[in-house]
N, CA, C and O of each residue as an XYZ file, in Angstrom:
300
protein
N       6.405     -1.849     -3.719
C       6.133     -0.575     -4.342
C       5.068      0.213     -3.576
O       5.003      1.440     -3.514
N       4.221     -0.692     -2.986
C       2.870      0.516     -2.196
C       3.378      0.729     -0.828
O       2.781      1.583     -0.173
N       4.527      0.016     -0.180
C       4.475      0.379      0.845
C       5.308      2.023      0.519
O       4.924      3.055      1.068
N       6.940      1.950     -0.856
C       7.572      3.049     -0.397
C       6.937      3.729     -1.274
O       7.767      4.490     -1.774
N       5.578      3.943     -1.911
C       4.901      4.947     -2.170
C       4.323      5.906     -0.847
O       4.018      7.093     -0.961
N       4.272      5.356      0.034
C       4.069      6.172      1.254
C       4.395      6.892      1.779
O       3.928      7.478      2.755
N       5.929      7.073      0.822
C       7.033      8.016      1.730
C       7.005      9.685      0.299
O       7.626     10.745      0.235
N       6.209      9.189     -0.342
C       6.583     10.431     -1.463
C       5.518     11.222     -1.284
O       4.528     11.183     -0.554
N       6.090     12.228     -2.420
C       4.759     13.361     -2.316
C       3.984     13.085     -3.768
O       4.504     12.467     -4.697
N       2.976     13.516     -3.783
C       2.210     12.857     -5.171
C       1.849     11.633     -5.287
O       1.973     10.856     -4.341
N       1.205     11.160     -6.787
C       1.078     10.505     -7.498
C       1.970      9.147     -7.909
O       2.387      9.370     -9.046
N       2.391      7.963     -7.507
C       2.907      7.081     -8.021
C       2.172      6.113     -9.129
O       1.078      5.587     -8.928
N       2.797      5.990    -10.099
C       2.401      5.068    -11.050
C       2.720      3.732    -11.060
O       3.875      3.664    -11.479
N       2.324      2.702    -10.832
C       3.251      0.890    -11.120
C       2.435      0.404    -12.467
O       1.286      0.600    -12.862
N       3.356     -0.187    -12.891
C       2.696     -1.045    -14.154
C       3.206     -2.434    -13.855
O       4.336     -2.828    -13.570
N       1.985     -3.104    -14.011
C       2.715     -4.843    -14.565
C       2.274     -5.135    -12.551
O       3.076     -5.912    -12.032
N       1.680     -4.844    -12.027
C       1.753     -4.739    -10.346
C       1.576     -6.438    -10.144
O       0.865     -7.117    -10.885
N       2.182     -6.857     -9.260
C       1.756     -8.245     -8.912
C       0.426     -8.731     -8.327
O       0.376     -8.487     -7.121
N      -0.639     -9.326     -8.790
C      -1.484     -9.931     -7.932
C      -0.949    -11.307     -7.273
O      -0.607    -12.397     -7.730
N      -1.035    -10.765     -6.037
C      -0.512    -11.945     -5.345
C      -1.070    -12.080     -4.156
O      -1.000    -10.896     -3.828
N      -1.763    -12.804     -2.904
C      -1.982    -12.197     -1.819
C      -1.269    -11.477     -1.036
O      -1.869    -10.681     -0.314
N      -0.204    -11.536     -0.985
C       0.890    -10.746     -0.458
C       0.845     -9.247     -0.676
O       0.897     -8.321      0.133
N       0.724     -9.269     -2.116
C       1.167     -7.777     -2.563
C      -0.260     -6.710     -2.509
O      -0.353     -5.493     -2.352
N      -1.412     -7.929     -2.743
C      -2.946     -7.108     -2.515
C      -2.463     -6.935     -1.160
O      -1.680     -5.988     -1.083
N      -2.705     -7.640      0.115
C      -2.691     -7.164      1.175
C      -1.880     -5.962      1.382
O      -2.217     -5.054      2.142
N      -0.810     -5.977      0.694
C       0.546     -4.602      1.147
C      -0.514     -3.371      0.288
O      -0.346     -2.189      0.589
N      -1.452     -3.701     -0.644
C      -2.319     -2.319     -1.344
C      -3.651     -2.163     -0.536
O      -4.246     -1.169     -0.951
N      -4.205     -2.678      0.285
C      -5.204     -2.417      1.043
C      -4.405     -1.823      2.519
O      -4.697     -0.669      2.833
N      -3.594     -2.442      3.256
C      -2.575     -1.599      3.998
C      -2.613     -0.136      3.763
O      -2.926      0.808      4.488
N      -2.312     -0.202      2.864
C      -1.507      1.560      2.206
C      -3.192      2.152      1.925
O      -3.258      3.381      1.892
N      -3.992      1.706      1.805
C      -4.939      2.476      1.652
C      -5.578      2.841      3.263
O      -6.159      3.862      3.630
N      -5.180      1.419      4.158
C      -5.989      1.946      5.837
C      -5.104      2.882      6.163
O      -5.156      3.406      7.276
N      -4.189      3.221      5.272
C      -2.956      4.419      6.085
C      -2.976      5.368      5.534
O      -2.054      6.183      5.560
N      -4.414      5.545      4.667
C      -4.569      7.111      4.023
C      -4.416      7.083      2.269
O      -5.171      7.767      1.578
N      -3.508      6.339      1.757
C      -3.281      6.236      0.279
C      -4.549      6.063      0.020
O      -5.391      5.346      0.560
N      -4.652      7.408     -1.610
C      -5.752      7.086     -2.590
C      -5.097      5.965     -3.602
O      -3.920      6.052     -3.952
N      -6.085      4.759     -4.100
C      -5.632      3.974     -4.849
C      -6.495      3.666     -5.811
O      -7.570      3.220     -5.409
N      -6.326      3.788     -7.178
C      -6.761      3.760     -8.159
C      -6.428      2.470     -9.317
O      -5.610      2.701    -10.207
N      -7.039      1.256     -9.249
C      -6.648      0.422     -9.908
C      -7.374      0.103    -11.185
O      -8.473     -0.440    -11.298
N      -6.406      0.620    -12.315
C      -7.472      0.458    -13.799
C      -6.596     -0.798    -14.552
O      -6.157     -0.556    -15.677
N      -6.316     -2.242    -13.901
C      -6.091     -3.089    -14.513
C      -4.713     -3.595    -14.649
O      -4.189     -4.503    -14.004
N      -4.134     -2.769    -15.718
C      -2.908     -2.450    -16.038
C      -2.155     -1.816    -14.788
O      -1.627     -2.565    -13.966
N      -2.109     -0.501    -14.654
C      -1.701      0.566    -13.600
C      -2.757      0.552    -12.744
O      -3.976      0.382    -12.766
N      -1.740      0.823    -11.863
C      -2.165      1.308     -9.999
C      -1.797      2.699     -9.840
O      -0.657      3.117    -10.044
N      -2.738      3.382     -9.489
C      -1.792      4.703     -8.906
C      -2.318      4.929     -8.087
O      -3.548      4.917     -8.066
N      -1.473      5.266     -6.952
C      -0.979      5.386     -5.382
C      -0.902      7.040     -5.340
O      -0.211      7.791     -6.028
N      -1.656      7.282     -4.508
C      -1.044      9.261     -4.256
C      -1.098      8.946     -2.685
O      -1.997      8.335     -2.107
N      -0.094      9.424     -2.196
C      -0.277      9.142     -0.767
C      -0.583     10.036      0.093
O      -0.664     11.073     -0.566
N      -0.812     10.275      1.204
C      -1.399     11.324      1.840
C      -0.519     11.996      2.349
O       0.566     11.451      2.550
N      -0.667     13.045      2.625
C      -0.077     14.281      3.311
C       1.013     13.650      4.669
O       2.229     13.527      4.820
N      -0.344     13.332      5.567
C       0.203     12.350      6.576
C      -0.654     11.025      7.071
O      -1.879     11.044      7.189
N       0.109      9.963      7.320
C      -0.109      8.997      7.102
C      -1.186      8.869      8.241
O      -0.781      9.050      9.389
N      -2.561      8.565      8.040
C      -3.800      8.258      9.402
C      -3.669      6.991     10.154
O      -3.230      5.946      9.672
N      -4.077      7.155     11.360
C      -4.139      5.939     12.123
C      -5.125      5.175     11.566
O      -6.116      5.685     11.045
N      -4.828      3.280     11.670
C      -5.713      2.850     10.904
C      -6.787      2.147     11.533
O      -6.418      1.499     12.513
N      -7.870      2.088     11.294
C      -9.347      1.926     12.322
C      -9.146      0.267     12.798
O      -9.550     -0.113     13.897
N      -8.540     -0.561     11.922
C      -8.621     -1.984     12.325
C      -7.327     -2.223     12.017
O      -6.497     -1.427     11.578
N      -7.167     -3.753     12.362
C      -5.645     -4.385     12.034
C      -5.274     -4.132     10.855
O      -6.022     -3.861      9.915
N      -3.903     -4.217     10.832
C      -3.358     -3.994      9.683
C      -2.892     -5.649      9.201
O      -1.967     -6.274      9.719
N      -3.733     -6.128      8.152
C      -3.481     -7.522      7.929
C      -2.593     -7.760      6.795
O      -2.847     -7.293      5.685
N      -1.401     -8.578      7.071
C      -0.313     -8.962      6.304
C       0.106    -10.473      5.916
O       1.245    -10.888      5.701
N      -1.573    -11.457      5.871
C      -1.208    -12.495      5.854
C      -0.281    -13.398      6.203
O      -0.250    -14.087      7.222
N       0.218    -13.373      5.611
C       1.502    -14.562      5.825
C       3.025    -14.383      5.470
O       3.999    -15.127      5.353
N       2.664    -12.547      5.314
C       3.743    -12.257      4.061
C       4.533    -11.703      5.444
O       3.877    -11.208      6.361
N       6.727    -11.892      5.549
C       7.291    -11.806      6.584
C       7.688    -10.363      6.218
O       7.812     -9.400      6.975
N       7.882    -10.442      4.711
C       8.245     -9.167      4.403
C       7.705     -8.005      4.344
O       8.295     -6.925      4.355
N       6.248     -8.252      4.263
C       5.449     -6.744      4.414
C       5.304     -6.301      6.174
O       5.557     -5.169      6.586
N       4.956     -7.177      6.846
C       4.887     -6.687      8.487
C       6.309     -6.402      8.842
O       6.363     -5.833      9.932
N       7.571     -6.616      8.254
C       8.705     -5.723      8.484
C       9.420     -4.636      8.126
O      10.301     -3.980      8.682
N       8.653     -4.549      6.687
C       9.066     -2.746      6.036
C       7.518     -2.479      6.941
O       7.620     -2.235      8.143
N       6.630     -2.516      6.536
C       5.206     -1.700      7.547
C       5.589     -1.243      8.897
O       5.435     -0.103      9.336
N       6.301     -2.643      9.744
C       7.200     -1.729     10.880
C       7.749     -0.872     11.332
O       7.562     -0.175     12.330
N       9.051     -0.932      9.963
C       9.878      0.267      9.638
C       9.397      1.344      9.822
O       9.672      2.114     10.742
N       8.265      1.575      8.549
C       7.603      2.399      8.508
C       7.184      3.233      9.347
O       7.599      4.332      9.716
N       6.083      2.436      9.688
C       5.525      2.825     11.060
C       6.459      3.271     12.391
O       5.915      3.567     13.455
């Protein structure tokens, strides 16, 4: 969900979001790439930026195969 929040305009809402290391890492990602992220517990909301910034350090994806290959995409 945070990575294809990246591709919209506005505000995204998730409820129920997974804590997982996987899925934190894919929400700190999206934030070195410009996303404002707002986490009150329950909901996350994601507004993503205009355009996506270069990010100052690695982009770390643990161990997860699936986030360093949509982030690819992406990117």
């Amino acid at each position: 969900c945070a990575i294809f929040s990246l591709l919209t305009n506005g505000k995204n809402i998730i409820k129920n979001y997974l804590r997982a290391e996987d899925t934190l890492n894919s929400l700190e990602i999206a934030k070195s790439l410009g996303a404002d992220i707002e986490d009150n517990g329950d909901v996350i909301t994601i507004t993503a930026p205009n355009q996506l910034q270069e990010a100052r350090d690695v982009l770390y994806c643990g161990n997860s195969g699936t986030t360093i290959i949509i982030y690819m995409g992406l990117l």
